[in-house]
Amino acid sequence: MIYINDRLNDFDLDEALAQLSEQRREQTLRFKHEAGRRQSAAAYLLLCEALQKEYGITEKPLFDYGEHGKPTIVGHPNIHFNLSHCREAAVCVVSSQPVGIDVESFREYKDSLIRYTMNEHEQQLIAQAERPEVEFTRLWTQKEAVLKLQGTGLRNDMKTVLTGTDVVRTVVNLERGYVYSVAALSACPCDSSTS
């Protein structure tokens, strides 16, 4: 299931910090700016909400990290999740299978970045799009979601990330100014709630 909070300006950071595990509070407080702290805390609280609704788990989750930084929940190896956040939104996905999610704000880009990260077909899609920055962001979130699903992190050959059998579902929120994509090994989890 996918959980979203795209009302981060209404988010009470002090109240949220008190609800985080000590591990996540330390990670959250490493962000220099309050906006990053809000985003980090919001993503974690979405995971807490998801774990309670989907699995009846009420304790604050602690993370362990794989070789490339992909988190797992200590004591719950069969619950797969992924978190992401940007200026406009925090997102969380939980599943019984490996899953990846990425959310990004619409952003301008440099042609050199497109040439480095997008294959010819993807470059054409961006060039022909009514809003190229939205199309670029859509493709970028798809690539990041797949890489997060695989647990490999960013890699040098970004052009081939979307080739293969991974299922990617993307939602573009023009009104709020963000895109999120979810990658799973089979059908993507369904939307759940907007906090």
PDB file of C-alpha atoms in Angstrom:
ATOM      1  CA  MET A   1       0.000   0.000   0.000  1.00  0.00           C
ATOM      2  CA  ILE A   2       1.088   3.548  -0.708  1.00  0.00           C
ATOM      3  CA  TYR A   3       0.853   6.281   1.910  1.00  0.00           C
ATOM      4  CA  ILE A   4       1.304   9.966   1.065  1.00  0.00           C
ATOM      5  CA  ASN A   5       1.591  13.198   3.034  1.00  0.00           C
ATOM      6  CA  ASP A   6       1.576  16.197   0.716  1.00  0.00           C
ATOM      7  CA  ARG A   7       0.647  18.723   3.392  1.00  0.00           C
ATOM      8  CA  LEU A   8       4.120  19.113   4.878  1.00  0.00           C
ATOM      9  CA  ASN A   9       3.638  22.798   5.714  1.00  0.00           C
ATOM     10  CA  ASP A  10       0.851  21.800   8.123  1.00  0.00           C
ATOM     11  CA  PHE A  11       3.170  19.307   9.816  1.00  0.00           C
ATOM     12  CA  ASP A  12       4.142  19.951  13.470  1.00  0.00           C
ATOM     13  CA  LEU A  13       7.824  19.011  13.563  1.00  0.00           C
ATOM     14  CA  ASP A  14       8.224  19.168  17.353  1.00  0.00           C
ATOM     15  CA  GLU A  15       5.256  16.862  17.855  1.00  0.00           C
ATOM     16  CA  ALA A  16       6.556  14.513  15.155  1.00  0.00           C
ATOM     17  CA  LEU A  17      10.062  14.312  16.626  1.00  0.00           C
ATOM     18  CA  ALA A  18       8.572  12.997  19.870  1.00  0.00           C
ATOM     19  CA  GLN A  19       6.913  10.148  17.905  1.00  0.00           C
ATOM     20  CA  LEU A  20      10.088   8.939  16.156  1.00  0.00           C
ATOM     21  CA  SER A  21      12.391   6.170  17.276  1.00  0.00           C
ATOM     22  CA  GLU A  22      15.669   7.431  18.688  1.00  0.00           C
ATOM     23  CA  GLN A  23      17.416   6.085  15.575  1.00  0.00           C
ATOM     24  CA  ARG A  24      15.129   7.994  13.191  1.00  0.00           C
ATOM     25  CA  ARG A  25      15.201  11.154  15.345  1.00  0.00           C
ATOM     26  CA  GLU A  26      19.003  11.226  15.078  1.00  0.00           C
ATOM     27  CA  GLN A  27      18.799  10.733  11.312  1.00  0.00           C
ATOM     28  CA  THR A  28      16.146  13.429  10.991  1.00  0.00           C
ATOM     29  CA  LEU A  29      18.057  15.977  13.048  1.00  0.00           C
ATOM     30  CA  ARG A  30      21.085  15.589  10.740  1.00  0.00           C
ATOM     31  CA  PHE A  31      19.211  17.584   8.106  1.00  0.00           C
ATOM     32  CA  LYS A  32      20.452  21.180   8.183  1.00  0.00           C
ATOM     33  CA  HIS A  33      17.138  22.773   7.293  1.00  0.00           C
ATOM     34  CA  GLU A  34      13.738  22.395   8.891  1.00  0.00           C
ATOM     35  CA  ALA A  35      12.171  21.408   5.558  1.00  0.00           C
ATOM     36  CA  GLY A  36      14.393  18.313   5.345  1.00  0.00           C
ATOM     37  CA  ARG A  37      13.606  17.454   8.930  1.00  0.00           C
ATOM     38  CA  ARG A  38       9.878  17.718   8.258  1.00  0.00           C
ATOM     39  CA  GLN A  39      10.164  15.496   5.193  1.00  0.00           C
ATOM     40  CA  SER A  40      12.215  12.840   6.990  1.00  0.00           C
ATOM     41  CA  ALA A  41       9.904  12.732   9.992  1.00  0.00           C
ATOM     42  CA  ALA A  42       6.792  12.653   7.805  1.00  0.00           C
ATOM     43  CA  ALA A  43       8.085   9.691   5.784  1.00  0.00           C
ATOM     44  CA  TYR A  44       8.842   7.710   8.948  1.00  0.00           C
ATOM     45  CA  LEU A  45       5.420   8.466  10.435  1.00  0.00           C
ATOM     46  CA  LEU A  46       3.810   7.233   7.215  1.00  0.00           C
ATOM     47  CA  LEU A  47       5.683   3.967   7.691  1.00  0.00           C
ATOM     48  CA  CYS A  48       4.401   3.763  11.278  1.00  0.00           C
ATOM     49  CA  GLU A  49       0.849   4.343  10.009  1.00  0.00           C
ATOM     50  CA  ALA A  50       1.273   1.683   7.315  1.00  0.00           C
ATOM     51  CA  LEU A  51       2.691  -0.885   9.732  1.00  0.00           C
ATOM     52  CA  GLN A  52      -0.181  -0.342  12.140  1.00  0.00           C
ATOM     53  CA  LYS A  53      -2.911  -0.493   9.466  1.00  0.00           C
ATOM     54  CA  GLU A  54      -1.455  -3.326   7.381  1.00  0.00           C
ATOM     55  CA  TYR A  55       0.221  -5.503  10.029  1.00  0.00           C
ATOM     56  CA  GLY A  56      -1.043  -4.372  13.444  1.00  0.00           C
ATOM     57  CA  ILE A  57       2.500  -3.349  14.462  1.00  0.00           C
ATOM     58  CA  THR A  58       2.497  -0.477  16.935  1.00  0.00           C
ATOM     59  CA  GLU A  59       6.140  -0.335  18.051  1.00  0.00           C
ATOM     60  CA  LYS A  60       8.446   2.208  16.425  1.00  0.00           C
ATOM     61  CA  PRO A  61      10.366   0.463  13.651  1.00  0.00           C
ATOM     62  CA  LEU A  62      14.149   0.284  13.766  1.00  0.00           C
ATOM     63  CA  PHE A  63      16.151  -0.066  10.569  1.00  0.00           C
ATOM     64  CA  ASP A  64      19.031  -2.178   9.453  1.00  0.00           C
ATOM     65  CA  TYR A  65      20.751  -1.311   6.158  1.00  0.00           C
ATOM     66  CA  GLY A  66      21.943  -3.410   3.243  1.00  0.00           C
ATOM     67  CA  GLU A  67      25.213  -3.030   1.361  1.00  0.00           C
ATOM     68  CA  HIS A  68      23.938  -0.081  -0.710  1.00  0.00           C
ATOM     69  CA  GLY A  69      21.861   1.480   2.059  1.00  0.00           C
ATOM     70  CA  LYS A  70      18.468  -0.132   1.438  1.00  0.00           C
ATOM     71  CA  PRO A  71      16.678  -0.266   4.809  1.00  0.00           C
ATOM     72  CA  THR A  72      14.900  -3.247   6.325  1.00  0.00           C
ATOM     73  CA  ILE A  73      12.828  -3.362   9.493  1.00  0.00           C
ATOM     74  CA  VAL A  74      14.593  -5.113  12.359  1.00  0.00           C
ATOM     75  CA  GLY A  75      12.575  -8.161  13.421  1.00  0.00           C
ATOM     76  CA  HIS A  76      10.275  -8.089  10.379  1.00  0.00           C
ATOM     77  CA  PRO A  77      12.231  -9.491   7.409  1.00  0.00           C
ATOM     78  CA  ASN A  78       9.067 -10.335   5.449  1.00  0.00           C
ATOM     79  CA  ILE A  79       7.777  -6.760   5.426  1.00  0.00           C
ATOM     80  CA  HIS A  80       9.234  -4.779   2.539  1.00  0.00           C
ATOM     81  CA  PHE A  81       9.017  -1.006   2.474  1.00  0.00           C
ATOM     82  CA  ASN A  82      10.567   2.061   0.967  1.00  0.00           C
ATOM     83  CA  LEU A  83      10.448   5.766   1.820  1.00  0.00           C
ATOM     84  CA  SER A  84      11.059   8.928  -0.190  1.00  0.00           C
ATOM     85  CA  HIS A  85      10.476  12.639   0.239  1.00  0.00           C
ATOM     86  CA  CYS A  86      10.855  15.947  -1.565  1.00  0.00           C
ATOM     87  CA  ARG A  87       9.775  19.544  -0.924  1.00  0.00           C
ATOM     88  CA  GLU A  88       6.116  18.833  -1.655  1.00  0.00           C
ATOM     89  CA  ALA A  89       5.520  15.340  -0.297  1.00  0.00           C
ATOM     90  CA  ALA A  90       6.651  12.359   1.717  1.00  0.00           C
ATOM     91  CA  VAL A  91       5.704   8.861   0.554  1.00  0.00           C
ATOM     92  CA  CYS A  92       5.903   5.326   1.899  1.00  0.00           C
ATOM     93  CA  VAL A  93       5.120   1.972   0.346  1.00  0.00           C
ATOM     94  CA  VAL A  94       4.805  -1.360   2.171  1.00  0.00           C
ATOM     95  CA  SER A  95       4.459  -4.774   0.588  1.00  0.00           C
ATOM     96  CA  SER A  96       5.023  -8.487   1.101  1.00  0.00           C
ATOM     97  CA  GLN A  97       7.500  -8.322  -1.827  1.00  0.00           C
ATOM     98  CA  PRO A  98      10.518  -6.109  -2.539  1.00  0.00           C
ATOM     99  CA  VAL A  99       9.392  -2.639  -3.563  1.00  0.00           C
ATOM    100  CA  GLY A 100      10.856   0.785  -4.339  1.00  0.00           C
ATOM    101  CA  ILE A 101       9.351   4.279  -4.366  1.00  0.00           C
ATOM    102  CA  ASP A 102      10.594   7.717  -5.337  1.00  0.00           C
ATOM    103  CA  VAL A 103       8.960  11.139  -5.183  1.00  0.00           C
ATOM    104  CA  GLU A 104      10.392  14.270  -6.768  1.00  0.00           C
ATOM    105  CA  SER A 105       9.324  17.868  -7.231  1.00  0.00           C
ATOM    106  CA  PHE A 106       9.082  19.145 -10.784  1.00  0.00           C
ATOM    107  CA  ARG A 107      12.445  20.637 -11.561  1.00  0.00           C
ATOM    108  CA  GLU A 108      14.408  22.182 -14.320  1.00  0.00           C
ATOM    109  CA  TYR A 109      17.203  20.114 -15.742  1.00  0.00           C
ATOM    110  CA  LYS A 110      20.290  20.542 -17.873  1.00  0.00           C
ATOM    111  CA  ASP A 111      20.593  18.949 -21.297  1.00  0.00           C
ATOM    112  CA  SER A 112      23.827  17.302 -20.135  1.00  0.00           C
ATOM    113  CA  LEU A 113      21.887  15.494 -17.380  1.00  0.00           C
ATOM    114  CA  ILE A 114      19.350  14.206 -19.900  1.00  0.00           C
ATOM    115  CA  ARG A 115      22.071  12.953 -22.227  1.00  0.00           C
ATOM    116  CA  TYR A 116      23.801  11.208 -19.304  1.00  0.00           C
ATOM    117  CA  THR A 117      20.723   9.570 -17.734  1.00  0.00           C
ATOM    118  CA  MET A 118      18.167   9.046 -20.521  1.00  0.00           C
ATOM    119  CA  ASN A 119      18.305   6.775 -23.567  1.00  0.00           C
ATOM    120  CA  GLU A 120      17.289   8.036 -27.029  1.00  0.00           C
ATOM    121  CA  HIS A 121      13.640   7.063 -26.643  1.00  0.00           C
ATOM    122  CA  GLU A 122      13.396   8.763 -23.241  1.00  0.00           C
ATOM    123  CA  GLN A 123      15.108  11.865 -24.624  1.00  0.00           C
ATOM    124  CA  GLN A 124      12.480  11.995 -27.396  1.00  0.00           C
ATOM    125  CA  LEU A 125       9.655  11.672 -24.871  1.00  0.00           C
ATOM    126  CA  ILE A 126      11.054  14.636 -22.924  1.00  0.00           C
ATOM    127  CA  ALA A 127      11.624  16.756 -26.051  1.00  0.00           C
ATOM    128  CA  GLN A 128       8.086  16.122 -27.332  1.00  0.00           C
ATOM    129  CA  ALA A 129       6.318  16.606 -24.004  1.00  0.00           C
ATOM    130  CA  GLU A 130       4.037  19.575 -23.402  1.00  0.00           C
ATOM    131  CA  ARG A 131       5.845  20.044 -20.074  1.00  0.00           C
ATOM    132  CA  PRO A 132       9.357  18.612 -20.472  1.00  0.00           C
ATOM    133  CA  GLU A 133      10.212  19.118 -16.792  1.00  0.00           C
ATOM    134  CA  VAL A 134       7.263  16.919 -15.801  1.00  0.00           C
ATOM    135  CA  GLU A 135       8.244  14.197 -18.267  1.00  0.00           C
ATOM    136  CA  PHE A 136      11.867  14.306 -17.101  1.00  0.00           C
ATOM    137  CA  THR A 137      10.722  14.031 -13.467  1.00  0.00           C
ATOM    138  CA  ARG A 138       8.364  11.165 -14.339  1.00  0.00           C
ATOM    139  CA  LEU A 139      11.157   9.169 -15.971  1.00  0.00           C
ATOM    140  CA  TRP A 140      13.624  10.026 -13.216  1.00  0.00           C
ATOM    141  CA  THR A 141      11.278   8.793 -10.463  1.00  0.00           C
ATOM    142  CA  GLN A 142      10.685   5.581 -12.394  1.00  0.00           C
ATOM    143  CA  LYS A 143      14.430   4.959 -12.621  1.00  0.00           C
ATOM    144  CA  GLU A 144      15.013   5.715  -8.940  1.00  0.00           C
ATOM    145  CA  ALA A 145      12.082   3.518  -7.870  1.00  0.00           C
ATOM    146  CA  VAL A 146      13.501   0.591  -9.865  1.00  0.00           C
ATOM    147  CA  LEU A 147      16.979   1.108  -8.395  1.00  0.00           C
ATOM    148  CA  LYS A 148      15.522   1.305  -4.890  1.00  0.00           C
ATOM    149  CA  LEU A 149      13.543  -1.891  -5.561  1.00  0.00           C
ATOM    150  CA  GLN A 150      16.772  -3.593  -6.611  1.00  0.00           C
ATOM    151  CA  GLY A 151      18.625  -2.114  -3.633  1.00  0.00           C
ATOM    152  CA  THR A 152      21.586  -1.087  -5.777  1.00  0.00           C
ATOM    153  CA  GLY A 153      21.537   2.682  -5.448  1.00  0.00           C
ATOM    154  CA  LEU A 154      22.332   5.011  -8.340  1.00  0.00           C
ATOM    155  CA  ARG A 155      24.614   3.551 -10.965  1.00  0.00           C
ATOM    156  CA  ASN A 156      26.721   4.783 -13.848  1.00  0.00           C
ATOM    157  CA  ASP A 157      24.485   3.453 -16.620  1.00  0.00           C
ATOM    158  CA  MET A 158      21.190   5.168 -15.897  1.00  0.00           C
ATOM    159  CA  LYS A 159      20.037   4.817 -19.527  1.00  0.00           C
ATOM    160  CA  THR A 160      19.164   1.123 -19.206  1.00  0.00           C
ATOM    161  CA  VAL A 161      17.463   1.163 -15.797  1.00  0.00           C
ATOM    162  CA  LEU A 162      13.924   0.894 -17.173  1.00  0.00           C
ATOM    163  CA  THR A 163      14.623  -2.044 -19.470  1.00  0.00           C
ATOM    164  CA  GLY A 164      13.476  -5.332 -17.972  1.00  0.00           C
ATOM    165  CA  THR A 165      10.441  -6.806 -16.292  1.00  0.00           C
ATOM    166  CA  ASP A 166       9.975  -4.544 -13.275  1.00  0.00           C
ATOM    167  CA  VAL A 167       6.492  -3.079 -12.981  1.00  0.00           C
ATOM    168  CA  VAL A 168       6.483   0.699 -12.477  1.00  0.00           C
ATOM    169  CA  ARG A 169       3.409   2.771 -11.687  1.00  0.00           C
ATOM    170  CA  THR A 170       3.623   6.566 -11.763  1.00  0.00           C
ATOM    171  CA  VAL A 171       1.319   9.286 -10.453  1.00  0.00           C
ATOM    172  CA  VAL A 172       1.766  12.901 -11.565  1.00  0.00           C
ATOM    173  CA  ASN A 173       0.229  15.506  -9.263  1.00  0.00           C
ATOM    174  CA  LEU A 174       0.238  18.703 -11.327  1.00  0.00           C
ATOM    175  CA  GLU A 175      -1.661  20.667  -8.691  1.00  0.00           C
ATOM    176  CA  ARG A 176       0.845  19.909  -5.911  1.00  0.00           C
ATOM    177  CA  GLY A 177       3.948  19.893  -8.152  1.00  0.00           C
ATOM    178  CA  TYR A 178       5.349  16.382  -7.685  1.00  0.00           C
ATOM    179  CA  VAL A 179       5.575  12.946  -9.253  1.00  0.00           C
ATOM    180  CA  TYR A 180       5.945   9.601  -7.526  1.00  0.00           C
ATOM    181  CA  SER A 181       6.703   6.190  -8.975  1.00  0.00           C
ATOM    182  CA  VAL A 182       6.481   2.754  -7.404  1.00  0.00           C
ATOM    183  CA  ALA A 183       8.410  -0.258  -8.695  1.00  0.00           C
ATOM    184  CA  ALA A 184       7.550  -3.826  -7.743  1.00  0.00           C
ATOM    185  CA  LEU A 185       8.307  -7.281  -9.061  1.00  0.00           C
ATOM    186  CA  SER A 186       4.641  -7.796  -9.960  1.00  0.00           C
ATOM    187  CA  ALA A 187       1.533  -5.633  -9.803  1.00  0.00           C
ATOM    188  CA  CYS A 188       2.168  -2.470  -7.799  1.00  0.00           C
ATOM    189  CA  PRO A 189       0.485  -1.983  -4.429  1.00  0.00           C
ATOM    190  CA  CYS A 190      -2.719   0.026  -4.434  1.00  0.00           C
ATOM    191  CA  ASP A 191      -3.040   3.561  -3.125  1.00  0.00           C
ATOM    192  CA  SER A 192      -4.090   3.734   0.477  1.00  0.00           C
ATOM    193  CA  SER A 193      -4.297   7.095   2.100  1.00  0.00           C
ATOM    194  CA  THR A 194      -3.274  10.704   1.996  1.00  0.00           C
ATOM    195  CA  SER A 195      -2.419  11.951   5.446  1.00  0.00           C
TER     196      SER A 195
END
